[in-house]
Each structure stands twice: as structure tokens, then as C-alpha cells.
Short mmCIF file of C-alpha atoms in Angstrom, two decimals:
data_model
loop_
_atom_site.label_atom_id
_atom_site.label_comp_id
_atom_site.label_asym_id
_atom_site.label_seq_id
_atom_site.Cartn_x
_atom_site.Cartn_y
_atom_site.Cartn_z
CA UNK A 1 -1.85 -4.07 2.90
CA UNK A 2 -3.39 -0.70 2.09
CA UNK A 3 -3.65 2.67 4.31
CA UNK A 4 -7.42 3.25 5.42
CA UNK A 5 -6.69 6.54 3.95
CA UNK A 6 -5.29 7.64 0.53
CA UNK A 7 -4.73 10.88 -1.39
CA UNK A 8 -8.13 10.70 -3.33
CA UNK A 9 -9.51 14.16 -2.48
CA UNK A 10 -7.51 16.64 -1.67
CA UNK A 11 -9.56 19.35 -0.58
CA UNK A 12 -8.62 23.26 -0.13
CA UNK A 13 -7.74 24.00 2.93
CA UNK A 14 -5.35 25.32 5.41
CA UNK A 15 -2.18 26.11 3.89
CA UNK A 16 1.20 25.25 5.17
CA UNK A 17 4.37 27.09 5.81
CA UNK A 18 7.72 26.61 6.03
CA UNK A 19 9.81 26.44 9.29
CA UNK A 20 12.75 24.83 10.73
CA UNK A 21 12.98 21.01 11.53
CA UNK A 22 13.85 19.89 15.03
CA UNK A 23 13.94 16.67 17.38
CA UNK A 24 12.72 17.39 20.47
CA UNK A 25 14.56 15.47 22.56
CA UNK A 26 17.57 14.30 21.65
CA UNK A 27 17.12 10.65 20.37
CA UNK A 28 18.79 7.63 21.96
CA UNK A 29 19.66 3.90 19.58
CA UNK A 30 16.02 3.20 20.43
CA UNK A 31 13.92 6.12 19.18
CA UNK A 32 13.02 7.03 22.98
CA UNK A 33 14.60 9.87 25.28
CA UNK A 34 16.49 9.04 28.54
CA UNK A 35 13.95 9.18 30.36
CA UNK A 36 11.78 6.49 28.60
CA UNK A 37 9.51 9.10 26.95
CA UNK A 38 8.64 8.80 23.12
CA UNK A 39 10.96 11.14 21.36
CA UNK A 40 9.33 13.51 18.91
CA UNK A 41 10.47 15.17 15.26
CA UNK A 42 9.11 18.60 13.91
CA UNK A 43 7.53 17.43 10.44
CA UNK A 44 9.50 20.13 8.71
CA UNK A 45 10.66 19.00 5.13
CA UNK A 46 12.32 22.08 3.68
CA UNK A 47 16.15 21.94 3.00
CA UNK A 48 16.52 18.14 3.38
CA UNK A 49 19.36 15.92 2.09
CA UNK A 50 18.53 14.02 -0.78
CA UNK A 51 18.70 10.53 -0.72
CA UNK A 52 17.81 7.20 -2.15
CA UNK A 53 14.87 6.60 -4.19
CA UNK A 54 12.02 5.04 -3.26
CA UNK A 55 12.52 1.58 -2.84
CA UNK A 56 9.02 0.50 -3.38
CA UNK A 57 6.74 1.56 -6.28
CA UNK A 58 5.75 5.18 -6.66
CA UNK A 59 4.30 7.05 -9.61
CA UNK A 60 4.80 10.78 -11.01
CA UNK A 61 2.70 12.72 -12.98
CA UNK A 62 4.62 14.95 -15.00
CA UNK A 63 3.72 17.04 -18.16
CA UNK A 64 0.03 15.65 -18.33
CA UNK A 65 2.02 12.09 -18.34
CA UNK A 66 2.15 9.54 -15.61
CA UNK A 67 4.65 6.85 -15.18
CA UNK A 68 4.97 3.81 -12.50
CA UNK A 69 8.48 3.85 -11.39
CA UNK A 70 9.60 0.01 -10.63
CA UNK A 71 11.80 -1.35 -7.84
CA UNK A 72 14.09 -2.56 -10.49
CA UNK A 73 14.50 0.61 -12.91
CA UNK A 74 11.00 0.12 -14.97
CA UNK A 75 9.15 2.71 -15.86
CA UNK A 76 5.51 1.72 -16.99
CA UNK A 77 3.30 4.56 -18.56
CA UNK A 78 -0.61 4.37 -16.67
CA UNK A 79 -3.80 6.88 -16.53
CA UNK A 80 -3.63 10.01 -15.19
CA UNK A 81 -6.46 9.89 -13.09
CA UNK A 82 -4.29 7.28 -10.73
CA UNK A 83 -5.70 6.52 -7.48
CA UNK A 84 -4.12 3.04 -6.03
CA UNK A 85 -1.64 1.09 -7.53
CA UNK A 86 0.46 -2.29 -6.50
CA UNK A 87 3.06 -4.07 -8.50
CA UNK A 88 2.05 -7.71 -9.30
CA UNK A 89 3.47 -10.28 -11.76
CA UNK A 90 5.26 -8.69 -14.44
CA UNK A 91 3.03 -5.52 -14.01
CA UNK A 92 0.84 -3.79 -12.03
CA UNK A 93 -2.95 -3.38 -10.36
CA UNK A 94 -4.25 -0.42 -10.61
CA UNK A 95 -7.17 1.50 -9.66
CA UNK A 96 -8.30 4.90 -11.64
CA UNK A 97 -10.81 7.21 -10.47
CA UNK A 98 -13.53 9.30 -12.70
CA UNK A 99 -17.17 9.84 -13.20
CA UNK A 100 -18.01 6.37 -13.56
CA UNK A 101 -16.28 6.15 -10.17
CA UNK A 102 -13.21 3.89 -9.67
CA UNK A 103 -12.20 1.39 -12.06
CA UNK A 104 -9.53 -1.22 -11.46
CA UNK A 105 -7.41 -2.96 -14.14
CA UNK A 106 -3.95 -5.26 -13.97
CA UNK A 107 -1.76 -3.42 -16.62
CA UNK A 108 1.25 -5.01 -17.84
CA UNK A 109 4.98 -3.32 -17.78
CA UNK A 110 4.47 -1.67 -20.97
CA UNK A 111 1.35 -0.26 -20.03
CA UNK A 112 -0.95 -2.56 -21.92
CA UNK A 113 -4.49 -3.76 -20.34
CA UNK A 114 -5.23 -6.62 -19.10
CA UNK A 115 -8.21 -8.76 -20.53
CA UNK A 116 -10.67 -7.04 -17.87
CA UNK A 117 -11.26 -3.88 -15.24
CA UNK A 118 -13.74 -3.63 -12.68
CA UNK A 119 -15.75 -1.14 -11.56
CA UNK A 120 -15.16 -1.08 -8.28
CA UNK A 121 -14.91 0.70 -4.62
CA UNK A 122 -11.38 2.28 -3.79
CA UNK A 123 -9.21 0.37 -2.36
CA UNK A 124 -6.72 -2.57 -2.67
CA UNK A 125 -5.60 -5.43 -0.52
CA UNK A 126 -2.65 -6.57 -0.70
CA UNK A 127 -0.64 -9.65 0.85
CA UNK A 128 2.07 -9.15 3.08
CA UNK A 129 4.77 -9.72 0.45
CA UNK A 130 2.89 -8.71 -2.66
CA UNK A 131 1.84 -11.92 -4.09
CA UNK A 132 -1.76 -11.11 -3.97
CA UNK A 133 -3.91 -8.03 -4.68
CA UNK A 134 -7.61 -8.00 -3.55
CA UNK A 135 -10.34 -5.51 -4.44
CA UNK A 136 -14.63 -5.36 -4.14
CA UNK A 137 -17.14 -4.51 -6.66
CA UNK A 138 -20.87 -3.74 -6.02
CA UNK A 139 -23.20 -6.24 -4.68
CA UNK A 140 -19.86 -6.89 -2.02
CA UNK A 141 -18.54 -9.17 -4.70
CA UNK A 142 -14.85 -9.70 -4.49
CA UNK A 143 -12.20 -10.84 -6.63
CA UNK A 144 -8.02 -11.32 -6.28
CA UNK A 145 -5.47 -11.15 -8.80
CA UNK A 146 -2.26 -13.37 -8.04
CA UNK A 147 1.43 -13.63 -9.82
CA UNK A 148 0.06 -15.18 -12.81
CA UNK A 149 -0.91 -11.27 -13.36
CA UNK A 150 -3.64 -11.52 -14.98
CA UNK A 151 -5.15 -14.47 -13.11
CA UNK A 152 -8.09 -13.49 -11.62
CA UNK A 153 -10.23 -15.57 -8.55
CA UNK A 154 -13.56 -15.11 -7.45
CA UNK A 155 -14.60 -15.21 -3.86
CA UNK A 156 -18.03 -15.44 -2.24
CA UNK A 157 -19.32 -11.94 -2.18
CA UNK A 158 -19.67 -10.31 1.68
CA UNK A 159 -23.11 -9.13 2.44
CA UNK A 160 -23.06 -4.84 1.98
CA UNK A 161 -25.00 -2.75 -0.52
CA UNK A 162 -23.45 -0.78 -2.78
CA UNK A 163 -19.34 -1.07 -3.39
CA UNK A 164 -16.64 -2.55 -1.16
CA UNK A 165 -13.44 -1.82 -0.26
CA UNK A 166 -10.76 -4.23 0.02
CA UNK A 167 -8.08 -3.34 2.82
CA UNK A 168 -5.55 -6.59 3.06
CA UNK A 169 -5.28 -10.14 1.77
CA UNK A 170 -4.04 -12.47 4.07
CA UNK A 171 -2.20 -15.30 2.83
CA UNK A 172 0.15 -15.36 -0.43
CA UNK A 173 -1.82 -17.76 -2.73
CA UNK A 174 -5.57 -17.57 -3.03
CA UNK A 175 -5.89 -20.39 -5.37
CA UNK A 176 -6.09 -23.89 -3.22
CA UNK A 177 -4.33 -26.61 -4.29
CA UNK A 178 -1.61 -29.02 -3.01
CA UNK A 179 0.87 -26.06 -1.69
CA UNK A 180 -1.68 -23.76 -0.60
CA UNK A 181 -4.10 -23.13 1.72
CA UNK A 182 -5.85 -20.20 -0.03
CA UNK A 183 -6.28 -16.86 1.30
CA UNK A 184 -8.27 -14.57 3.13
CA UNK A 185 -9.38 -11.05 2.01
CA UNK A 186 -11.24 -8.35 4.19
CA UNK A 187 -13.68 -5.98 3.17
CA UNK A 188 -15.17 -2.77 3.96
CA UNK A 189 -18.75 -1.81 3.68
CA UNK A 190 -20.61 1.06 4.47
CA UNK A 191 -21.34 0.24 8.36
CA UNK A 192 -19.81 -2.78 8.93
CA UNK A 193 -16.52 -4.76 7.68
CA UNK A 194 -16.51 -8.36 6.65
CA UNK A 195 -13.89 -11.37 5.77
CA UNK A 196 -14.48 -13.78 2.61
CA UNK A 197 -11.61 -16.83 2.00
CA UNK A 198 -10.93 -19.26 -0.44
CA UNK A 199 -12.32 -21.99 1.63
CA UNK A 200 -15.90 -20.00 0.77
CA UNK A 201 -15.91 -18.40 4.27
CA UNK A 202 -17.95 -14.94 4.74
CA UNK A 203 -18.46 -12.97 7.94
CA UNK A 204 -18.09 -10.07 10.02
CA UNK A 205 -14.44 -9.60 11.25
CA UNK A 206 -14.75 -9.73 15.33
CA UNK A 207 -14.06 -6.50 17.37
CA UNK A 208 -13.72 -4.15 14.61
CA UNK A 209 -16.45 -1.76 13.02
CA UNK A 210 -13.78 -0.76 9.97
CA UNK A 211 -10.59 -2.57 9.14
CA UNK A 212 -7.92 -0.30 8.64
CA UNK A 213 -4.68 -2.00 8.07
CA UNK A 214 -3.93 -5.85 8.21
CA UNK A 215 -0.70 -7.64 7.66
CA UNK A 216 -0.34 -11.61 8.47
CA UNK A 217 -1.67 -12.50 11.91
CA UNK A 218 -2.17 -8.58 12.26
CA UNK A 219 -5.29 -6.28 11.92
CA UNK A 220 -6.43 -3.41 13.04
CA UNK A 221 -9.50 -1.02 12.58
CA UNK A 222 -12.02 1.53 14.02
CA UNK A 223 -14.24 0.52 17.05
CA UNK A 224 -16.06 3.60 17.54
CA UNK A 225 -16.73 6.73 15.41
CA UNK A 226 -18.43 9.97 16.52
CA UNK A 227 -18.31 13.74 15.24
CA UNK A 228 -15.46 14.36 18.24
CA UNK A 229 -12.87 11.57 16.94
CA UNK A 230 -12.51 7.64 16.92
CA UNK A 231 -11.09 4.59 19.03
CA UNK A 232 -9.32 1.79 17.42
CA UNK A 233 -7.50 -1.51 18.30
CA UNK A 234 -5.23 -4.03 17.05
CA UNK A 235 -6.02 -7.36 16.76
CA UNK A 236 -3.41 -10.31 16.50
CA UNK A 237 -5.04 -13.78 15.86
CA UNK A 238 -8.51 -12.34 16.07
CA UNK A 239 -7.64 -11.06 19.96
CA UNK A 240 -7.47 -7.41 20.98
CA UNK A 241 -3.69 -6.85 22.05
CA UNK A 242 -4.47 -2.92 23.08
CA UNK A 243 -7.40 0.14 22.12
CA UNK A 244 -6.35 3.18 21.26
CA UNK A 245 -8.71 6.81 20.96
CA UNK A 246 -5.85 8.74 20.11
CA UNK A 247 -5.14 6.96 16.75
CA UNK A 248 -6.18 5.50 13.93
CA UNK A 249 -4.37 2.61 12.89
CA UNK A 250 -2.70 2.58 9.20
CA UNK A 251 0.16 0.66 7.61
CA UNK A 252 1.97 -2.38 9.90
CA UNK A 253 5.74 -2.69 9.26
CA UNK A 254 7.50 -5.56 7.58
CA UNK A 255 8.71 -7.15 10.77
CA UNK A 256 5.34 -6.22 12.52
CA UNK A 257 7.32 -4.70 15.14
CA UNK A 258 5.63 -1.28 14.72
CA UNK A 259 2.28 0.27 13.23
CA UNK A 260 1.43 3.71 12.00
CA UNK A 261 -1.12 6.08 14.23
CA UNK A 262 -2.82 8.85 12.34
CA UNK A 263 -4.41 11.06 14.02
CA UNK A 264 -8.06 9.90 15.63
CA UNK A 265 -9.55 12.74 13.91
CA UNK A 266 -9.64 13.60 10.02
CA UNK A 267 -9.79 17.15 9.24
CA UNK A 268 -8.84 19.71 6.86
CA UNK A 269 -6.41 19.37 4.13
CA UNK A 270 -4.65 16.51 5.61
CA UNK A 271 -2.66 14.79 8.90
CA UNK A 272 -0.05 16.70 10.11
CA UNK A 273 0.72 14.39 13.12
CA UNK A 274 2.60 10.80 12.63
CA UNK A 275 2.97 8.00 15.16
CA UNK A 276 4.90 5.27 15.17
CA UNK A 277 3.59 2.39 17.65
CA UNK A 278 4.30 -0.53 18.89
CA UNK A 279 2.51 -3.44 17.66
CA UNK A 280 3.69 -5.38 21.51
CA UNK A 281 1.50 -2.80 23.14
CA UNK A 282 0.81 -0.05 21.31
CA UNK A 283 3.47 2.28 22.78
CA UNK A 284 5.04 5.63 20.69
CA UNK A 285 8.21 4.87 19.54
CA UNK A 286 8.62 8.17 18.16
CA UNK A 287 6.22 10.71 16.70
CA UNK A 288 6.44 13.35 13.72
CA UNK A 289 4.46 16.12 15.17
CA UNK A 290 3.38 19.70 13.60
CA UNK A 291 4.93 23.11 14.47
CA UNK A 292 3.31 25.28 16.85
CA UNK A 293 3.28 27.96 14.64
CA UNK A 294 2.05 25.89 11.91
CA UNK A 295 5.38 26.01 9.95
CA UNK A 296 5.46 22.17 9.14
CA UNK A 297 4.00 19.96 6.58
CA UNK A 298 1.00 17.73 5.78
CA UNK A 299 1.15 14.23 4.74
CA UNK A 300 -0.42 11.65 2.48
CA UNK A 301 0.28 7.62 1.29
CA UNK A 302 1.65 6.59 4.30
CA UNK A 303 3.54 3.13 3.71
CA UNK A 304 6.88 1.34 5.00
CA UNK A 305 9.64 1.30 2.69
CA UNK A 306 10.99 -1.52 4.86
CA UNK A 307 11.29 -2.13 8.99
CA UNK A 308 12.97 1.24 9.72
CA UNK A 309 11.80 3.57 7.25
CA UNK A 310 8.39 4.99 6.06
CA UNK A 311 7.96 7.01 2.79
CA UNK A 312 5.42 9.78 2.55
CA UNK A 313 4.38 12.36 0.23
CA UNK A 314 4.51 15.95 1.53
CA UNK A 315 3.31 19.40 1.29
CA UNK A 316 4.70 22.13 2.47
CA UNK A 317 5.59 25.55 1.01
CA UNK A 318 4.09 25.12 -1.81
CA UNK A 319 6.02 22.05 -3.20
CA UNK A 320 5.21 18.21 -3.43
CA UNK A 321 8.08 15.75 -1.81
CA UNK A 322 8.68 12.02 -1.44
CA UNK A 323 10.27 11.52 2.19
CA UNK A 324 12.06 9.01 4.03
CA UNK A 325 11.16 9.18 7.68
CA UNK A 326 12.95 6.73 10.04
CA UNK A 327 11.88 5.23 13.35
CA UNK A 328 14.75 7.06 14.64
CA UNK A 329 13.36 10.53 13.82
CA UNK A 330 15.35 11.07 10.73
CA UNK A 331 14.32 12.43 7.45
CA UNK A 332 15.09 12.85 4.24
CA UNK A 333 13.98 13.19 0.55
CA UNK A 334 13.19 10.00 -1.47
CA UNK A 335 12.05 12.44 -4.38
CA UNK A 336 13.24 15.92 -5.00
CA UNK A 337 10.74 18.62 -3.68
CA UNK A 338 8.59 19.84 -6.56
CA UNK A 339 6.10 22.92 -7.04
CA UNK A 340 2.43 23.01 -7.24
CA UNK A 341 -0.73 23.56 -5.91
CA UNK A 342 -2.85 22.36 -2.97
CA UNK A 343 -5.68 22.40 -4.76
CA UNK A 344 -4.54 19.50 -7.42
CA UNK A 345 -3.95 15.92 -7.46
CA UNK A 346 -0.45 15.38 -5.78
CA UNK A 347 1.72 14.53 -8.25
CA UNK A 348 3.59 11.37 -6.84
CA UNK A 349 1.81 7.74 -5.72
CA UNK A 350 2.89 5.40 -3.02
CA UNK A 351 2.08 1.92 -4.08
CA UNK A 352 -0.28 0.13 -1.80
CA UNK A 353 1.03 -2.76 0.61
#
């Protein structure tokens, strides 16, 4: 699945400072305080212990150069101008971003092309484990590229003007045959989101306005929108479990135990608020929340390393950071801090899921 939204415009803003990083309260086994209330972390990234590297794909831009680091030690050179990427077959999808607007491509380990790119809107969907990658062109046309890498499968196109953008794939094989039942990929237009499957299937997805983050039986997405903030809900099996105004709903966890909440209301140079819920019932687990004094840092590419972790990439101070956050309130540094500027692309990637 893919976070409703991504790094591609990072706009000058309010800058951030450094400060010192505290849980407030104390957390218990279960990421809540004694007293049943959500416990809550200072998202403060200076000084943290280094530790593991990312375990899902992530790319750095380095010395006008950028590379896709793999899961399994690869390192696959791709376009600067990197805006989405997922791993898939023996390489990667990837989606680029210039004046011709965003252009997506499967690109194999080495780097090498695939046969084809689209022009297309931003955005990938992606299956829950990776074995499909979805993504809309104009006219709402649609198309999925499965294991076979460069295997590419056409869908019925949804009915928007102008670009869509794919958000999840549901299901792991979108060709039909004997051992499959095809898949299901959902869609974004400019007012309205939509669903097209294998079976030749199009229509609006029930409840929702904007699909936001989907994962199996799982979706969720904007209900309302107005200049003051947003309401969302998650669905499971089409049915709204809970609503929500003070979040928007981004990537679900690999158990589906838990879902991110961004804040309602996009502003500025970025979130500096993260909550984990409860996919049950939409309850904070525990929440990364800014400083007072506005010593913390601001986020980007959201996405769950596995059930108890979730990587993001920071700002703060002036450098650029990978972190590991855990449902527990921990934190730590996936990548090494590194300098640079607010006002430029961030130099590390989350892949899409």
C-alpha cells in the first residue's frame, strides 16, 4: 500500500530546532500509561543510537547519484528526480517526477529499463506483500505490474478526467487463471475515488471520498474535506469500523493490528504529529507529538518496517535522518543523520507498501 502523502514538494517553511526527546508518561508492555491513557513521545531525533538499517527498500541521493538500497544488500543505480519506488521481481517500479509530470517505469537490479514507462499520476499501489504494483494514467486508465517484473496487465479504466492515482492493490496476483482470483486496484481522481478488478469491475469505493491507505480486507480514506481540516474512516470488508476528524489515515501495519493517523490538517513544511491507532477501534496506542517550544522534528514517507516498527525520514536541525519509531515509543536511527537544506529534495526514499 502507499501513504496518501509523499515527500513530492517540499515547500519552505517553518524551520525546526533541536531539543531534547522525552516520553511523557512512562510507557507500560502495551504502549499505554497506567491509567489507560495513550502514552506520548517528544519527536526529538537529535543524539539517537544508531541502529539497524532499514529493512525495507529506501533510496539515497548522494553526490548528484541515487541508488535503491535492497533488502538483501543490492544496490540498484535510478533517476534522480525519484518520487515513488517499490521493489518487484528482480527489480523495481518506479515513479520519476519532471516537467512532463510523473513518469513510471519497472527498472531492473542493474538499473536497466524496462520495455515501457507511463506517464502517469503519482502514486503506486501496492499489494499487501509486494507481489503487485498498481498505478493510473490519464483518461483513469490503469495498469499493474506483477513478479514476472516486467509483466504488465491492463484493467478497465475508472471514470475521472485527467490522471489517477493508484493507492493499494488488493490481492497478490492480478492475472486470473486456475490459482488466482485476480486482483483489485483503487484509484484516486480528482473528486471522487474509484475501484477497477480483474474480473472487469469499475466503481466508486462506498463511504469514502479519497482512499488513503488500503491493505487486504482494510481501507481507509477521507470523508469530508473543508479549509478547517478533514474526517476519515476505516473500512474493513466495505463496512465503517470507526470515523475519525482528528486524523488522516496513512499506512496499515503488517498484522493490521494498528494504522497510522496524520494529522487532519496539512500545513506548512510538513507533519510534526504521529499516531499510532488501532485498527479494532481506532484507539491511540501511542503518539509522537511536537515540542512545545517547537524543538522537535518534521516527518515524511511514513511506512511500517514490520508490526512494531515504522521508519520515517526526518528533519530537524538542519540534517536529514532515517528513523525507527516503535509502537512502544522508542526511537532510533535506521540511517545516520545527514546535512542539508529544507528547501531541497530529501535525500533518502521510503519504498511504497
Amino acid at each position: 500500500m502507499t501513504t496518501f502523502s509523499r515527500t513530492a514538494a517540499l515547500a519552505a517553511a517553518l524551520a525546526v530546532t533541536a531539543g531534547l526527546a522525552a516520553t511523557i508518561p512512562s510507557s507500560s508492555a502495551d504502549g499505554t500509561a497506567a491509567g489507560g491513557a495513550a502514552t506520548r513521545t517528544v519527536l526529538d531525533v537529535r543524539g539517537l543510537d544508531q541502529g539497524a538499517p532499514p529493512a525495507v527498500a529506501w533510496s539515497e541521493r548522494r553526490s548528484g547519484r541515487t541508488v535503491i538500497h535492497g533488502t538483501d544488500g543490492g544496490r540498484t543505480p535510478a533517476p534522480n528526480r525519484l518520487a515513488e519506488l517499490a521493489p518487484m521481481g528482480s527489480g523495481h517500479v518506479i515513479q520519476t517526477f519532471g516537467r512532463g509530470g510523473t513518469r513510471t517505469r519497472w527498472i531492473d537490479a542493474d538499473g536497466s529499463p524496462g520495455r515501457r514507462e507511463w506517464r502517469t499520476g503519482h502514486g503506486l499501489g501496492v499489494s499487501a506483500r509486494g507481489s503487485a504494483v498498481g498505478f493510473s494514467g490519464r483518461a483513469g486508465r490503469v495498469w499493474t505490474i506483477d513478479e514476472e517484473g516486467d509483466r504488465v496487465l491492463s484493467f478497465r479504466p475508472v471514470p475521472i478526467t485527467g490522471k489517477g492515482r493508484a493507492v493499494a492493490v488488493v490481492g497478490e496476483s492480478c492475472k486470473e487463471d486456475g490459482t488466482s482470483n485476480g486482483c483489485t486496484v483503487y484509484v484516486n481522481g480528482p473528486r471522487r475515488a474509484f475501484y477497477t478488478s480483474s474480473h472487469g469491475i469499475v466503481d466508486r469505493v462506498p463511504h469514502l471520498r479519497i482512499v488513503t491507505t488500503g491493505r487486504k480486507r482494510w481501507l481507509g480514506g477521507i470523508t469530508s474535506l473543508s479549509d478547517f481540516g478533514s474526517c476519515s474512516a476505516l473500512l474493513r470488508s466495505w463496512q465503517v469500523r470507526w470515523r475519525t476528524c482528528d486524523n488522516q489515515l496513512s499506512d496499515i501495519s503488517p498484522d493490521n493490528r494498528h494504522v497510522l493517523g496524520t494529522p487532519a490538517y496539512a500545513d506548512g513544511f510538513g507533519p510534526t504529529a504521529l499516531d499510532v491507532l488501532a485498527t479494532a477501534d481506532g484507539e491511540t496506542v501511542h503518539s509522537f507529538t511536537s515540542a512545545r517550544n517547537g524543538r522537535s522534528a518534521t516527518y515524511f514517507d511514513e511506512v511500517w518496517e514490520d508490526a512494531d516498527h515504522v521508519l520515517v525520514v526526518t528533519y530537524q536541525d538542519g540534517k536529514w535522518a532515517v528513523v525507527r519509531l516503535g509502537v512502544d515509543g522508542s526511537m532510533e536511527y535506521a540511517v545516520a543523520p545527514r546535512r542539508g537544506s529544507m528547501d531541497t529534495w530529501a535525500p533518502f526514499q521510503l519504498q511504497t507498501r
